[in-house]
Coordinates of C-alpha atoms in Angstrom, one line a residue:
X1 CA 195.7 163.4 64.8
X2 CA 197.3 164.8 61.6
X3 CA 200.7 164.6 60.2
X4 CA 202.9 167.4 58.9
X5 CA 204.6 167.3 55.5
X6 CA 207.9 166.6 57.4
X7 CA 206.5 163.2 58.4
X8 CA 206.2 162.0 54.8
X9 CA 208.5 159.1 53.9
X10 CA 211.7 160.3 52.4
X11 CA 211.9 159.7 48.6
X12 CA 215.0 160.0 46.4
X13 CA 215.2 159.8 42.6
X14 CA 218.4 158.6 40.9
X15 CA 219.6 160.2 37.6
X16 CA 218.3 157.1 35.7
X17 CA 214.8 157.8 37.0
X18 CA 214.8 155.0 39.6
X19 CA 212.9 156.0 42.7
X20 CA 214.2 154.9 46.2
X21 CA 212.1 155.1 49.3
X22 CA 212.3 154.1 53.0
X23 CA 209.8 151.3 52.6
X24 CA 210.1 149.8 56.1
X25 CA 210.7 153.0 58.2
X26 CA 214.2 151.8 59.1
X27 CA 216.2 154.4 57.2
X28 CA 217.2 152.0 54.4
X29 CA 216.4 153.3 51.0
X30 CA 215.0 150.7 48.6
X31 CA 214.0 150.8 45.0
X32 CA 210.4 151.7 44.6
X33 CA 207.9 152.2 41.8
X34 CA 209.3 153.9 38.7
X35 CA 206.9 156.5 37.2
X36 CA 208.4 155.8 33.8
X37 CA 207.5 152.1 33.9
X38 CA 204.1 151.0 32.4
X39 CA 201.3 150.8 34.9
X40 CA 201.1 147.0 34.6
X41 CA 204.7 146.7 35.7
X42 CA 204.3 149.1 38.6
X43 CA 201.3 147.1 39.8
X44 CA 203.1 143.8 39.6
X45 CA 206.1 145.2 41.4
X46 CA 204.0 146.6 44.3
X47 CA 201.8 143.6 44.5
X48 CA 204.6 141.2 45.2
X49 CA 205.8 143.4 48.1
X50 CA 202.5 143.4 49.9
X51 CA 201.5 141.4 52.9
X52 CA 198.0 139.8 53.1
X53 CA 196.9 142.5 55.5
X54 CA 198.0 145.3 53.1
X55 CA 196.2 143.6 50.3
X56 CA 193.0 143.1 52.4
X57 CA 193.0 146.8 53.3
X58 CA 192.5 147.7 49.6
X59 CA 189.3 145.7 49.4
X60 CA 187.4 147.9 51.7
X61 CA 186.0 151.4 51.2
X62 CA 183.9 153.0 53.9
X63 CA 182.7 156.4 55.1
X64 CA 185.2 158.8 56.6
X65 CA 184.5 162.0 58.5
X66 CA 186.0 165.5 58.2
X67 CA 186.2 168.2 60.8
X68 CA 185.0 171.7 59.7
X69 CA 188.5 173.0 60.1
X70 CA 190.0 170.4 57.8
X71 CA 191.6 168.3 60.4
X72 CA 191.2 164.5 60.5
X73 CA 188.2 163.1 62.4
X74 CA 189.4 161.1 65.4
X75 CA 186.4 160.5 67.7
X76 CA 186.7 158.5 70.9
X77 CA 186.7 154.8 69.9
X78 CA 183.9 154.3 72.5
X79 CA 181.7 156.5 70.4
X80 CA 182.5 155.0 67.0
X81 CA 182.2 151.2 67.5
X82 CA 178.6 151.0 66.3
X83 CA 178.4 153.9 64.0
X84 CA 180.4 153.7 60.7
X85 CA 180.0 157.4 60.2
X86 CA 182.1 158.1 63.3
X87 CA 185.1 155.8 62.7
X88 CA 188.6 156.9 63.6
X89 CA 190.7 158.0 60.7
X90 CA 194.0 156.8 62.0
X91 CA 192.6 153.5 63.1
X92 CA 191.4 152.8 59.6
X93 CA 194.5 154.0 57.8
X94 CA 197.4 152.9 60.0
X95 CA 195.6 150.1 61.9
X96 CA 193.4 148.4 59.2
X97 CA 195.7 149.6 56.4
X98 CA 192.7 150.9 54.4
X99 CA 193.2 153.5 51.6
X100 CA 189.8 154.0 49.9
X101 CA 187.3 156.3 51.7
X102 CA 183.9 157.8 51.0
X103 CA 184.0 161.4 52.3
X104 CA 181.0 161.8 54.6
X105 CA 180.2 165.3 55.7
X106 CA 181.0 168.8 54.4
X107 CA 183.5 171.6 54.8
X108 CA 184.6 174.5 52.8
X109 CA 186.6 173.5 49.7
X110 CA 189.8 174.9 51.1
X111 CA 189.3 172.8 54.2
X112 CA 188.6 169.7 52.2
X113 CA 191.8 170.2 50.3
X114 CA 193.8 170.6 53.6
X115 CA 192.1 167.5 55.0
X116 CA 193.1 165.6 51.9
X117 CA 196.7 166.5 52.4
X118 CA 196.6 165.5 56.0
X119 CA 195.0 162.2 55.1
X120 CA 197.6 161.6 52.4
X121 CA 200.4 162.3 54.9
X122 CA 198.9 159.7 57.3
X123 CA 198.8 157.1 54.5
X124 CA 202.3 158.0 53.3
X125 CA 203.6 157.1 56.8
X126 CA 202.5 153.5 56.4
X127 CA 205.0 150.8 55.3
X128 CA 204.3 151.0 51.6
X129 CA 202.9 154.6 51.6
X130 CA 199.9 153.6 49.4
X131 CA 198.0 156.8 48.7
X132 CA 194.3 157.2 49.5
X133 CA 191.6 157.3 46.9
X134 CA 188.8 159.7 48.1
X135 CA 185.3 159.2 46.8
X136 CA 182.0 161.0 47.3
X137 CA 178.3 160.9 46.5
X138 CA 177.0 163.8 44.5
X139 CA 177.7 167.2 46.0
X140 CA 176.4 169.6 43.3
X141 CA 172.6 169.3 43.6
X142 CA 169.9 170.4 45.9
X143 CA 169.1 167.1 47.6
X144 CA 170.6 166.4 51.0
X145 CA 170.5 162.7 51.9
X146 CA 173.2 161.3 54.1
X147 CA 172.9 158.0 52.2
X148 CA 172.8 159.3 48.6
X149 CA 173.8 162.9 48.1
X150 CA 175.4 165.8 50.1
X151 CA 174.5 169.3 49.3
X152 CA 177.9 171.1 49.8
X153 CA 178.3 174.9 50.1
X154 CA 181.2 176.2 48.1
X155 CA 180.6 174.0 45.0
X156 CA 178.6 175.1 42.0
X157 CA 174.9 174.2 42.2
X158 CA 173.1 172.4 39.4
X159 CA 169.7 170.8 38.8
X160 CA 169.4 167.1 39.9
X161 CA 169.8 164.6 37.1
X162 CA 166.1 164.5 36.1
X163 CA 166.5 168.2 35.4
X164 CA 169.4 167.6 33.1
X165 CA 167.3 164.9 31.3
X166 CA 164.5 167.5 31.1
X167 CA 166.8 169.7 29.1
X168 CA 168.1 166.8 27.1
X169 CA 171.4 168.4 26.0
X170 CA 174.3 165.9 26.0
X171 CA 176.9 168.6 25.7
X172 CA 175.5 170.4 28.7
X173 CA 175.7 167.2 30.7
X174 CA 179.3 166.7 29.6
X175 CA 180.1 170.3 30.5
X176 CA 178.5 169.8 33.9
X177 CA 180.4 166.6 34.6
X178 CA 183.7 168.4 33.5
X179 CA 183.0 171.1 36.1
X180 CA 182.3 168.5 38.7
X181 CA 185.7 166.9 37.7
X182 CA 187.5 170.2 38.0
X183 CA 186.0 171.0 41.4
X184 CA 186.6 167.5 42.7
X185 CA 190.2 167.4 41.5
X186 CA 190.9 170.7 43.3
X187 CA 190.0 169.3 46.7
X188 CA 191.5 165.8 46.1
X189 CA 188.4 163.8 45.3
X190 CA 189.3 161.2 42.7
X191 CA 186.3 158.9 42.5
X192 CA 182.7 159.9 41.9
X193 CA 180.1 157.5 43.2
X194 CA 177.9 158.5 40.3
X195 CA 176.4 158.7 37.7
X196 CA 173.2 156.8 38.4
X197 CA 172.2 154.8 35.4
X198 CA 168.9 153.5 36.9
X199 CA 165.6 154.3 35.3
X200 CA 162.6 156.0 36.8
X201 CA 160.1 153.3 35.8
X202 CA 158.7 153.0 39.4
X203 CA 157.8 156.6 40.3
X204 CA 157.2 156.0 44.0
X205 CA 160.9 155.1 44.4
X206 CA 162.8 157.5 46.6
X207 CA 165.8 157.6 44.4
X208 CA 164.1 158.7 41.2
X209 CA 165.8 162.1 41.9
X210 CA 169.1 160.5 41.1
X211 CA 168.1 159.2 37.7
X212 CA 168.0 160.7 34.3
X213 CA 164.3 159.9 34.0
X214 CA 162.3 157.0 32.7
X215 CA 163.4 156.7 29.1
X216 CA 166.3 154.3 28.6
X217 CA 167.7 155.9 25.4
X218 CA 167.7 159.4 26.9
X219 CA 169.3 158.1 30.1
X220 CA 171.9 156.3 28.0
X221 CA 172.9 159.5 26.2
X222 CA 173.1 161.4 29.5
X223 CA 175.1 158.7 31.2
X224 CA 177.6 158.4 28.4
X225 CA 178.1 162.2 28.3
X226 CA 178.5 162.4 32.1
X227 CA 181.2 159.7 32.2
X228 CA 183.2 161.4 29.4
X229 CA 183.0 164.7 31.3
X230 CA 184.3 163.1 34.5
X231 CA 187.0 160.8 33.0
X232 CA 187.7 162.2 29.6
X233 CA 188.0 159.8 26.7
X234 CA 190.7 157.8 28.5
X235 CA 191.2 157.5 32.3
X236 CA 194.3 159.4 33.3
X237 CA 195.9 161.8 35.8
X238 CA 193.4 164.6 35.2
X239 CA 190.4 162.2 35.5
X240 CA 187.9 161.6 38.2
X241 CA 186.9 158.0 38.0
X242 CA 183.2 157.2 37.6
X243 CA 181.5 154.5 39.6
X244 CA 178.3 154.0 37.6
X245 CA 175.4 152.6 39.6
X246 CA 173.4 150.5 40.3
X247 CA 173.9 147.5 38.0
X248 CA 171.8 145.9 36.5
X249 CA 169.4 148.8 37.2
X250 CA 167.8 149.5 40.5
X251 CA 164.6 151.2 39.3
X252 CA 162.0 148.4 39.4
X253 CA 161.6 148.3 43.2
X254 CA 158.5 146.4 44.4
X255 CA 155.9 149.0 45.3
X256 CA 158.5 151.7 45.0
X257 CA 160.2 150.9 48.3
X258 CA 163.9 151.2 48.6
X259 CA 166.4 148.4 49.1
X260 CA 168.2 150.2 51.9
X261 CA 165.4 148.6 54.0
X262 CA 164.3 145.1 54.3
X263 CA 160.7 145.9 53.2
X264 CA 162.2 147.2 49.9
X265 CA 164.6 144.4 49.1
X266 CA 162.7 142.9 46.1
X267 CA 163.3 144.1 42.5
X268 CA 160.5 142.8 40.3
X269 CA 159.9 142.6 36.5
X270 CA 156.1 142.1 36.0
X271 CA 156.5 143.6 32.5
X272 CA 159.3 141.2 31.6
X273 CA 161.5 144.3 31.0
X274 CA 164.8 143.3 32.6
X275 CA 166.9 144.1 29.5
X276 CA 165.4 147.6 29.2
X277 CA 167.2 148.6 32.4
X278 CA 170.6 147.5 30.9
X279 CA 170.5 150.1 28.1
X280 CA 172.1 153.0 30.1
X281 CA 174.8 150.7 31.4
X282 CA 175.7 149.6 27.9
X283 CA 176.3 153.3 27.2
X284 CA 178.4 153.5 30.4
X285 CA 180.6 150.6 29.2
X286 CA 181.0 152.3 25.8
X287 CA 182.1 155.5 27.5
X288 CA 184.7 153.6 29.5
X289 CA 183.3 153.8 33.1
X290 CA 186.1 152.7 35.4
X291 CA 183.9 151.2 38.1
X292 CA 180.5 149.7 38.6
X293 CA 178.3 149.4 41.7
X294 CA 175.6 146.7 42.0
X295 CA 172.5 147.6 44.0
X296 CA 171.2 146.0 47.2
X297 CA 168.1 144.6 45.7
X298 CA 167.4 140.9 44.9
X299 CA 165.7 140.0 41.6
X300 CA 162.5 138.2 42.1
X301 CA 160.7 136.1 39.4
X302 CA 163.6 136.2 36.9
X303 CA 166.1 133.6 35.6
X304 CA 168.6 135.0 38.1
X305 CA 169.3 133.7 41.7
X306 CA 167.1 135.5 44.3
X307 CA 170.0 137.0 46.2
X308 CA 171.2 140.6 46.4
X309 CA 173.1 141.8 43.4
X310 CA 176.3 142.3 45.4
X311 CA 176.3 138.6 46.2
X312 CA 174.9 137.5 42.8
X313 CA 177.5 135.6 40.8
X314 CA 175.2 135.3 37.8
X315 CA 174.9 139.1 37.6
X316 CA 178.5 140.1 38.3
X317 CA 180.5 137.3 36.8
X318 CA 178.0 136.1 34.3
X319 CA 176.3 139.2 33.0
X320 CA 178.7 142.1 33.9
X321 CA 182.1 140.3 33.5
X322 CA 181.0 137.7 31.0
X323 CA 178.4 139.2 28.5
X324 CA 179.7 142.7 28.8
X325 CA 183.4 141.9 29.3
X326 CA 183.8 144.5 32.0
X327 CA 187.3 144.3 33.6
X328 CA 187.1 147.4 35.8
X329 CA 186.5 147.6 39.5
X330 CA 183.2 146.3 40.9
X331 CA 182.4 147.8 44.4
X332 CA 179.4 146.7 46.3
X333 CA 176.9 149.2 47.7
X334 CA 177.4 150.2 51.3
X335 CA 176.9 147.8 54.2
X336 CA 176.2 144.3 52.9
X337 CA 178.0 142.5 55.7
X338 CA 177.8 144.1 59.1
X339 CA 174.8 145.0 61.2
X340 CA 175.2 148.4 62.7
X341 CA 173.4 151.4 64.2
X342 CA 172.8 154.8 62.6
X343 CA 171.2 157.8 64.3
X344 CA 170.3 155.7 67.3
X345 CA 168.4 153.1 65.3
X346 CA 169.5 149.5 64.3
X347 CA 170.6 149.3 60.7
X348 CA 170.9 145.7 59.6
X349 CA 173.3 144.7 56.8
X350 CA 171.6 144.8 53.4
X351 CA 172.3 141.1 52.9
X352 CA 169.1 140.4 51.1
X353 CA 168.8 136.7 50.3
X354 CA 171.9 136.1 52.5
X355 CA 170.5 137.1 55.9
X356 CA 171.2 133.6 57.2
X357 CA 174.9 133.7 56.4
X358 CA 177.5 134.8 58.9
X359 CA 179.8 137.8 58.2
X360 CA 182.7 135.7 57.0
X361 CA 180.5 133.7 54.6
X362 CA 178.9 136.9 53.3
X363 CA 182.3 138.3 52.3
X364 CA 183.2 135.0 50.8
X365 CA 180.0 135.1 48.6
X366 CA 180.7 138.7 47.5
X367 CA 184.3 137.8 46.4
X368 CA 183.1 134.6 44.7
X369 CA 180.4 136.6 42.9
X370 CA 183.2 138.7 41.3
X371 CA 183.2 142.0 43.3
X372 CA 186.6 143.6 44.0
X373 CA 185.7 145.8 46.9
X374 CA 183.2 146.0 49.8
X375 CA 181.6 149.4 50.2
X376 CA 180.7 150.8 53.6
X377 CA 182.6 148.1 55.4
X378 CA 185.9 148.2 57.4
X379 CA 186.8 144.6 58.1
X380 CA 190.0 143.6 56.3
X381 CA 190.5 140.9 58.9
X382 CA 187.7 138.9 57.3
X383 CA 189.6 138.7 54.0
X384 CA 192.8 137.7 55.8
X385 CA 190.9 134.9 57.5
X386 CA 189.3 133.7 54.2
X387 CA 192.7 133.6 52.5
X388 CA 194.4 131.9 55.5
X389 CA 191.8 129.2 55.6
X390 CA 191.8 128.7 51.8
X391 CA 188.2 129.8 51.3
X392 CA 189.5 132.6 49.0
X393 CA 192.7 131.9 47.0
X394 CA 195.7 134.1 46.9
X395 CA 195.2 134.3 43.1
X396 CA 191.6 135.5 43.5
X397 CA 192.7 138.2 46.0
X398 CA 195.5 139.4 43.8
X399 CA 193.1 139.8 40.9
X400 CA 191.1 142.4 42.8
X401 CA 194.1 144.1 44.4
X402 CA 195.7 144.5 41.0
X403 CA 192.6 146.2 39.6
X404 CA 192.5 148.6 42.6
X405 CA 196.2 149.4 42.4
X406 CA 196.0 149.9 38.6
X407 CA 193.5 152.7 39.1
X408 CA 195.6 154.4 41.7
X409 CA 198.6 154.4 39.4
X410 CA 196.5 155.5 36.4
X411 CA 195.0 158.4 38.3
X412 CA 198.6 159.5 39.2
X413 CA 198.0 159.2 43.0
X414 CA 201.3 157.4 43.5
X415 CA 203.1 160.3 41.8
X416 CA 201.4 163.2 43.7
X417 CA 198.2 162.8 45.8
X418 CA 198.5 166.3 47.2
X419 CA 196.4 169.4 46.2
X420 CA 196.7 173.2 46.7
X421 CA 194.2 174.6 49.1
X422 CA 194.5 178.1 47.5
X423 CA 193.6 176.6 44.2
X424 CA 190.6 174.7 45.6
X425 CA 189.2 177.9 47.1
X426 CA 189.6 179.6 43.7
X427 CA 188.2 176.8 41.5
X428 CA 185.2 175.6 43.6
X429 CA 182.2 177.8 43.1
X430 CA 183.9 180.2 40.7
X431 CA 181.8 182.8 39.0
X432 CA 182.0 180.9 35.8
X433 CA 180.9 177.6 37.3
X434 CA 178.2 179.3 39.4
X435 CA 176.7 181.0 36.4
X436 CA 176.7 177.8 34.4
X437 CA 174.9 176.0 37.1
X438 CA 172.3 178.8 37.5
X439 CA 171.7 178.8 33.8
X440 CA 171.1 175.1 33.8
X441 CA 168.7 175.3 36.7
X442 CA 166.6 177.8 34.8
X443 CA 166.7 175.8 31.5
X444 CA 165.5 172.7 33.3
X445 CA 162.3 174.3 34.6
X446 CA 159.3 172.7 32.9
X447 CA 156.2 174.7 32.3
X448 CA 153.2 172.3 32.6
X449 CA 150.3 174.8 32.2
X450 CA 150.0 178.5 31.4
X451 CA 146.3 179.0 31.3
X452 CA 145.0 182.3 30.0
X453 CA 143.5 184.1 33.0
X454 CA 141.6 186.7 31.1
X455 CA 140.9 184.6 28.1
X456 CA 143.2 186.8 25.9
X457 CA 146.8 186.3 27.3
X458 CA 148.8 183.7 29.2
X459 CA 150.0 184.3 32.7
X460 CA 153.6 183.9 31.9
X461 CA 155.9 185.8 31.7
X462 CA 155.0 187.9 34.7
X463 CA 155.3 191.7 34.4
X464 CA 158.2 193.3 36.3
X465 CA 157.1 195.3 39.3
X466 CA 153.7 193.7 39.9
X467 CA 152.5 193.1 43.4
X468 CA 153.6 189.6 44.3
X469 CA 152.6 187.3 47.2
X470 CA 155.0 184.4 47.7
X471 CA 155.4 181.2 49.8
X472 CA 158.7 179.3 49.8
X473 CA 160.7 182.2 48.3
X474 CA 163.1 184.4 50.1
X475 CA 161.5 187.9 50.2
X476 CA 164.8 189.6 49.4
X477 CA 165.1 187.6 46.2
X478 CA 161.5 188.2 45.2
X479 CA 161.9 192.0 45.8
X480 CA 164.4 192.1 42.9
X481 CA 161.5 191.2 40.5
X482 CA 158.4 192.6 42.0
X483 CA 156.7 194.5 44.9
X484 CA 156.3 191.9 47.6
X485 CA 153.0 192.0 49.6
X486 CA 152.0 190.2 52.7
X487 CA 148.7 188.6 51.7
X488 CA 147.1 187.1 48.6
X489 CA 144.4 189.8 48.7
X490 CA 146.9 192.5 48.2
X491 CA 148.6 190.7 45.2
X492 CA 148.3 190.8 41.5
X493 CA 149.9 187.3 41.4
X494 CA 151.0 184.7 43.9
X495 CA 153.9 182.3 43.5
X496 CA 154.0 179.2 45.7
X497 CA 156.9 176.8 45.9
X498 CA 155.8 173.3 47.0
X499 CA 157.3 169.8 46.9
X500 CA 156.1 166.3 46.0
X501 CA 154.4 164.8 49.0
X502 CA 155.5 161.6 50.7
X503 CA 154.8 159.3 53.7
X504 CA 156.4 160.4 56.9
X505 CA 158.9 157.9 58.3
X506 CA 160.8 158.4 61.5
X507 CA 163.4 155.6 62.1
X508 CA 167.1 155.9 61.5
X509 CA 167.8 157.2 58.0
X510 CA 164.3 156.5 56.7
X511 CA 163.3 160.2 56.9
X512 CA 166.0 161.0 54.2
X513 CA 164.2 158.7 51.7
X514 CA 161.1 160.5 50.6
X515 CA 159.0 157.5 49.6
X516 CA 155.4 156.3 49.5
X517 CA 152.4 158.3 48.3
X518 CA 152.7 161.0 45.6
X519 CA 149.3 162.6 46.2
X520 CA 148.3 165.4 48.5
X521 CA 146.0 165.0 51.4
X522 CA 143.0 167.3 51.7
X523 CA 144.8 169.2 54.5
X524 CA 147.8 169.7 52.3
X525 CA 145.8 170.8 49.3
X526 CA 143.5 173.2 51.0
X527 CA 145.9 176.1 51.6
X528 CA 147.3 175.8 48.0
X529 CA 143.8 175.9 46.5
X530 CA 142.7 178.7 48.8
X531 CA 145.4 181.0 47.5
X532 CA 144.7 179.9 43.9
X533 CA 141.0 180.9 44.4
X534 CA 142.0 184.3 45.8
X535 CA 144.5 185.5 43.2
X536 CA 146.0 184.2 40.0
X537 CA 148.6 181.7 41.3
X538 CA 151.7 180.2 39.8
X539 CA 152.6 176.9 41.5
X540 CA 156.1 175.6 41.3
X541 CA 156.6 172.0 42.4
X542 CA 160.0 170.3 43.1
X543 CA 159.7 166.9 41.4
X544 CA 162.2 164.8 43.3
X545 CA 159.7 162.1 42.3
X546 CA 156.6 162.3 40.2
X547 CA 153.5 164.0 41.8
X548 CA 149.8 163.3 41.6
X549 CA 148.4 166.9 41.1
X550 CA 145.2 167.0 39.0
X551 CA 143.5 169.4 41.4
X552 CA 146.5 171.8 41.4
X553 CA 146.8 171.6 37.6
X554 CA 143.1 172.5 37.3
X555 CA 143.2 175.5 39.7
X556 CA 146.6 177.1 39.2
X557 CA 146.9 179.9 36.8
X558 CA 150.2 178.4 35.8
X559 CA 152.0 175.3 36.9
X560 CA 155.7 174.7 36.6
X561 CA 158.1 172.0 37.7
X562 CA 161.6 172.2 38.9
X563 CA 164.2 169.5 39.5
X564 CA 166.5 171.6 41.8
X565 CA 166.4 175.3 41.2
X566 CA 167.1 178.3 43.4
X567 CA 164.6 181.1 43.8
X568 CA 166.6 183.2 41.4
X569 CA 166.6 180.5 38.7
X570 CA 162.9 180.1 39.0
X571 CA 162.0 183.8 39.0
X572 CA 164.3 184.4 36.1
X573 CA 162.0 182.1 34.1
X574 CA 158.7 183.4 35.5
X575 CA 159.6 187.0 34.7
X576 CA 160.8 186.1 31.2
X577 CA 164.6 186.8 31.7
X578 CA 165.5 183.2 30.8
X579 CA 163.5 180.7 28.7
X580 CA 162.5 177.4 30.3
X581 CA 163.4 174.5 28.1
X582 CA 162.4 171.5 30.2
X583 CA 160.2 168.6 29.2
X584 CA 159.0 166.0 31.7
X585 CA 161.6 163.2 32.1
X586 CA 158.8 161.0 33.5
X587 CA 155.0 161.1 33.4
X588 CA 152.8 162.6 36.2
X589 CA 150.1 160.1 37.0
X590 CA 146.4 161.0 37.5
X591 CA 146.0 159.0 40.7
X592 CA 147.8 156.6 43.0
X593 CA 145.5 153.8 41.8
X594 CA 146.4 154.4 38.1
X595 CA 150.1 154.3 39.1
X596 CA 149.8 151.1 41.1
X597 CA 148.1 149.4 38.2
X598 CA 151.2 149.8 36.1
X599 CA 154.4 147.7 36.1
X600 CA 157.5 148.6 38.2
X601 CA 159.8 147.8 35.3
X602 CA 157.9 149.5 32.5
X603 CA 158.2 153.3 31.9
X604 CA 155.3 155.7 31.7
X605 CA 152.5 153.1 31.8
X606 CA 149.9 154.6 34.1
X607 CA 146.4 155.1 32.7
X608 CA 145.5 158.6 31.5
X609 CA 148.4 160.6 33.1
X610 CA 147.7 164.3 33.9
X611 CA 150.9 165.1 32.0
X612 CA 152.6 162.5 29.8
X613 CA 156.3 161.9 29.4
X614 CA 158.0 164.7 27.4
X615 CA 155.3 167.3 28.1
X616 CA 156.5 170.9 28.4
X617 CA 155.3 174.3 27.1
X618 CA 157.4 177.0 25.6
X619 CA 156.5 180.5 26.9
X620 CA 157.6 184.0 26.3

């Protein structure tokens, strides 16, 4: 179901600027918010008009689907009961009165813009016509993880955050985030569920790829620049709001396992380094981040209660609201309350430390902890019940509702939530933005070794037109730089593109989280080393996490790392058309044993790493 512009509530503006609207759908025009009034007054005016159900609807933000043609996703209710990624749009907007949604899935930018307009039409037809705030996980990188990042054709492509940290240029990060802002604005996305301010102190963690590396000071500079690129110096009508995550730092995961899953629920601080992980968040507060997301994990062995951060009053009210004075929106990570099923597998609520509580009490604990909104949930009736029974006060509810309304007004959504699909098609993936992203990909590539093959000259840069054997590179792209041959024996040089290894997991969304080991098995190493023995070989490895690669480092003629780079971006570096500038944003350990001997909360503390933090050669 989608609504046409003709279905939008009729609005009239008097000569004195007063706005009148058919608030109740009965044809009677009543005074409504006045765009000339201060935001605080507009919030207070709307707040006193709202029913408990309308207020409760604001406190939930969950996934919402999109059809490839830009129409609203309306699956059969029988197919969506247990899968939050297949919920009915109209049921959530007009039934549950929700108006914050995390866009799940992809479509062409023009279609996303058309979808936004249809969704805003649907919201405008509700009694108060509160516009929808659309959010998204990152869409401009190479990672495709349904729970963390969505590679989206049509947007400009950039290296993942560790690559930006490898370059270390704050102005580039601000420029990147500004381009993200412009592309998001054009399609109607007004809330970024990023940046990630976590630190890569535990290199086995699957979400290292979302961080700005292991050094807190570098990450702080990157996070601050990123937020300013998204929001500007002050949040306003041309901003995309930043939800910085995952307070108070999700990096120190026990054994590197992720807190999406029960076996990864513990965050540990064996190096007594809790405060180190707060440094990037302090930069986020200084930059004015509008929102904060706590992580799923529960702190173990600290002064804080051993309960998930989304339920943790000492963390949210004590540390975040109290010590840091944060008065913006706090939204939990997705799915703290309701057990569900995804991809045919059970997916329990991430209620770590609160598993024994029923759904109603979990929500009560989250609100009491100081959060304003529940991510990945669609159960406003639970808030209504808590208020009805006095377990949550009307005053406490209104505090969060006011924060959420304030942001909608500040972003200008009440004044005009619609976008121009033609503009979206022109802005997203423009030649200017695409070129900037490609240049950043090349700049972020990090040369780890460039061993002289004949004892007189380095391997890099490669000579144009040589005979080239490749693996993992599109032949049509390689042919623009060299003569492509079919076997190593025919080649002057080989280029192999590989990725950091990981343990294979098969249940639900686990395969999207590349976790576990960082070292190659003998069977995985053998074909790489055989090519390296047959011909001078350049090995390029995608470091979504660190990798244990002493054998490859020893045998490769040259070894380079990327953090999200196209074949073109890589070959531009290897053939000397662009200079690589990257330096490792985290160390590369010598063995899994040396890594395990370190501390999850301490950066770069493995014994005798193959490549230390900050390593990177300049070539050409």
